[in-house]
Coordinates of C-alpha atoms in Angstrom, one line a residue:
M1 CA -28.2 -24.5 -7.6
S2 CA -28.2 -24.1 -3.8
R3 CA -25.0 -23.7 -2.0
P4 CA -23.5 -26.8 -0.3
K5 CA -23.7 -26.9 3.5
G6 CA -20.7 -25.8 5.3
F7 CA -21.1 -28.5 8.0
N8 CA -21.7 -32.2 8.5
R9 CA -25.3 -33.0 9.6
E10 CA -24.3 -36.1 11.6
G11 CA -21.5 -34.2 13.4
V12 CA -24.0 -31.4 14.3
L13 CA -26.5 -34.0 15.7
R14 CA -23.8 -35.7 17.8
K15 CA -22.7 -32.4 19.3
A16 CA -26.3 -31.3 19.8
I17 CA -27.0 -34.6 21.7
G18 CA -24.2 -33.7 24.1
V19 CA -25.8 -30.4 24.9
F20 CA -29.3 -31.7 25.3
W21 CA -28.0 -34.5 27.5
K22 CA -26.2 -32.1 29.7
K23 CA -28.7 -29.3 30.0
G24 CA -32.0 -30.8 28.9
Y25 CA -34.4 -29.6 26.3
A26 CA -35.9 -26.6 28.2
D27 CA -32.6 -25.2 29.4
T28 CA -30.8 -25.4 26.1
S29 CA -30.7 -22.2 24.1
L30 CA -30.0 -21.7 20.5
Q31 CA -26.8 -19.9 21.5
D32 CA -25.8 -23.1 23.4
L33 CA -26.3 -25.1 20.2
E34 CA -24.4 -22.6 18.1
R35 CA -21.4 -22.7 20.4
A36 CA -21.4 -26.5 20.7
T37 CA -21.9 -27.2 17.0
G38 CA -19.9 -24.4 15.6
V39 CA -22.7 -23.6 13.2
N40 CA -24.4 -20.2 13.3
K41 CA -28.1 -19.5 13.6
S42 CA -28.8 -19.2 9.9
G43 CA -26.9 -22.4 9.2
L44 CA -28.9 -24.3 11.8
Y45 CA -32.2 -22.9 10.5
S46 CA -31.2 -23.9 6.9
E47 CA -31.0 -27.5 8.0
F48 CA -33.5 -27.6 11.0
R49 CA -36.6 -25.5 11.5
G50 CA -35.6 -24.6 15.1
K51 CA -34.7 -26.0 18.5
D52 CA -37.8 -28.3 18.4
D53 CA -36.8 -29.8 15.1
L54 CA -33.1 -30.2 16.1
Y55 CA -34.1 -31.9 19.4
T56 CA -36.4 -34.3 17.5
E57 CA -33.8 -35.1 14.9
S58 CA -31.1 -35.5 17.6
L59 CA -33.3 -38.0 19.4
K60 CA -34.0 -39.9 16.2
F61 CA -30.3 -40.1 15.4
Y62 CA -29.5 -41.3 18.9
L63 CA -32.1 -44.1 18.6
E64 CA -30.7 -45.2 15.3
Q65 CA -27.2 -45.4 16.8
A66 CA -28.3 -47.2 20.0
H67 CA -29.0 -50.5 18.1
T68 CA -31.4 -51.7 20.9
E69 CA -33.6 -53.5 18.3
E70 CA -30.6 -55.4 17.0
L71 CA -29.5 -56.2 20.6
L72 CA -32.9 -57.5 21.7
S73 CA -33.4 -59.6 18.5
A74 CA -30.1 -61.5 18.8
Q75 CA -30.6 -65.2 18.8
P76 CA -31.2 -67.1 20.9
L77 CA -33.8 -64.9 22.6
G78 CA -33.7 -64.9 26.3
L79 CA -32.5 -63.3 29.5
D80 CA -28.9 -62.7 28.2
N81 CA -30.4 -60.2 25.8
V82 CA -32.3 -58.5 28.6
E83 CA -29.1 -58.2 30.7
R84 CA -27.2 -56.7 27.8
F85 CA -30.1 -54.2 27.3
L86 CA -29.9 -53.2 31.0
A87 CA -26.1 -52.7 30.6
L88 CA -26.8 -49.9 28.2
G89 CA -27.6 -47.9 31.3
L90 CA -23.9 -47.8 32.0
R91 CA -23.4 -45.6 29.0
C92 CA -24.5 -42.7 31.1
A93 CA -21.8 -43.1 33.7
Y94 CA -19.1 -41.2 31.8
G95 CA -20.9 -38.3 30.2
S96 CA -22.4 -40.3 27.3
P97 CA -25.7 -39.3 25.8
G98 CA -26.8 -42.9 26.1
C99 CA -29.7 -42.0 28.5
L100 CA -31.0 -39.1 26.5
L101 CA -34.3 -40.8 25.8
V102 CA -35.0 -41.6 29.5
N103 CA -33.9 -38.1 30.5
S104 CA -36.5 -36.8 28.1
L105 CA -39.2 -38.3 30.2
R106 CA -38.6 -35.7 32.9
E107 CA -39.5 -32.9 30.4
V108 CA -42.5 -34.5 28.7
A109 CA -44.7 -31.5 29.7
V110 CA -42.6 -29.1 27.7
L111 CA -41.4 -31.3 24.9
P112 CA -42.7 -30.9 21.3
P113 CA -45.6 -33.3 20.5
T114 CA -43.4 -35.0 17.9
V115 CA -40.9 -35.9 20.6
E116 CA -43.5 -37.3 23.0
T117 CA -44.8 -39.4 20.2
L118 CA -41.3 -40.7 19.4
I119 CA -40.7 -41.6 23.1
R120 CA -44.0 -43.5 23.3
E121 CA -43.4 -45.4 20.1
N122 CA -39.9 -46.3 21.2
R123 CA -41.0 -47.6 24.6
R124 CA -43.8 -49.7 22.9
H125 CA -41.1 -51.3 20.6
L126 CA -38.8 -51.9 23.6
H127 CA -41.7 -53.4 25.6
S128 CA -42.6 -55.8 22.8
A129 CA -39.0 -56.8 22.2
L130 CA -38.4 -57.4 26.0
A131 CA -41.6 -59.4 26.2
R132 CA -40.4 -61.7 23.4
N133 CA -37.2 -62.4 25.2
L134 CA -38.9 -63.0 28.5
E135 CA -41.4 -65.3 26.8
A136 CA -38.5 -67.2 25.3
A137 CA -36.9 -67.6 28.7
R138 CA -40.1 -69.1 30.1
P139 CA -43.2 -69.4 27.9
S140 CA -45.6 -69.8 30.9
G141 CA -44.2 -66.6 32.6
D142 CA -46.0 -63.2 32.8
A143 CA -43.9 -61.7 30.0
Q144 CA -45.9 -58.5 29.5
E145 CA -45.9 -57.6 33.2
L146 CA -42.2 -58.5 33.6
A147 CA -41.4 -56.3 30.5
D148 CA -43.1 -53.4 32.3
L149 CA -40.9 -54.2 35.3
V150 CA -37.7 -54.3 33.2
L151 CA -38.5 -51.0 31.5
T152 CA -39.2 -49.3 34.8
F153 CA -36.0 -50.6 36.3
F154 CA -34.0 -49.4 33.3
S155 CA -35.5 -45.9 33.5
G156 CA -34.6 -45.6 37.1
L157 CA -31.2 -47.0 36.6
T158 CA -30.3 -44.5 33.8
L159 CA -31.8 -41.5 35.6
E160 CA -29.7 -42.4 38.6
Q161 CA -26.6 -42.0 36.5
N162 CA -27.1 -38.3 36.7
L163 CA -25.8 -38.6 40.3
D164 CA -22.5 -39.9 39.0
T165 CA -23.2 -43.3 40.4
D166 CA -20.1 -45.6 40.6
E167 CA -20.0 -48.0 37.7
K168 CA -19.4 -51.0 39.9
E169 CA -22.4 -50.1 42.0
T170 CA -24.5 -49.9 38.8
Q171 CA -23.2 -53.3 37.7
R172 CA -24.1 -54.7 41.1
K173 CA -27.7 -53.4 40.8
I174 CA -28.1 -55.0 37.4
A175 CA -26.7 -58.3 38.6
S176 CA -29.1 -58.2 41.6
F177 CA -32.1 -57.4 39.4
M178 CA -31.3 -60.2 37.0
R179 CA -30.9 -62.6 39.9
L180 CA -34.4 -61.7 41.0
L181 CA -35.8 -61.8 37.5
R182 CA -34.4 -65.3 36.9
G183 CA -35.8 -66.3 40.3
Q184 CA -39.2 -65.0 39.2
L185 CA -39.1 -66.9 36.0
G186 CA -37.9 -70.0 37.7
T187 CA -34.7 -70.2 35.7
T188 CA -32.6 -70.3 38.8
V189 CA -33.0 -70.5 42.6
D190 CA -34.4 -67.2 44.0
P191 CA -32.1 -66.2 46.8
L192 CA -34.9 -64.4 48.5
E193 CA -37.4 -67.3 48.5
T194 CA -37.7 -69.1 51.8
K195 CA -36.9 -72.8 51.4
K196 CA -39.9 -75.0 51.5
P197 CA -39.9 -78.1 53.6
S198 CA -39.3 -81.3 51.7
G199 CA -42.1 -83.1 53.5
R200 CA -39.9 -86.0 54.3
G201 CA -39.3 -87.2 57.8
H202 CA -36.0 -87.0 59.6

């Protein structure tokens, strides 16, 4: 019989996520991971094949814990789900690994192929889920293009949290974006749209 592990896999992944979030993939060494997890090199290699595998498994674990699929499938579908999704960007404000996936985009050139594939698949799923919510908000709207816009805004929003952006400022940006999005879909008055003349005489 093989000896039981002397560590908890989930606990190791949570601690590894914190290191990867703070230092990135390229700048994280195996020694960093040993110190953070409290597991020595042989222990890590007995569970993971190396840093590449640990990063991949950490990212998978984060995505499982993020519950974005559940959030974006909540009924009724619509803009409330989109706004709750954008609010996930606030997770980055206090040292949380909530933006690990978006931060990974900065290192695509050096990431393992398995991670790049994971990122692309996740973004495809997010795009489809966002498009369904946007379509529900207004069936005649450009749901696919607007889903692109939402994802791009979310990526920028979460990357910006690396600058220690104030939480209230981030909330203001989300509110402004949602106001513009609702205006684009015609679900509310667009505050930036010039009022059109009524055509009636005075």
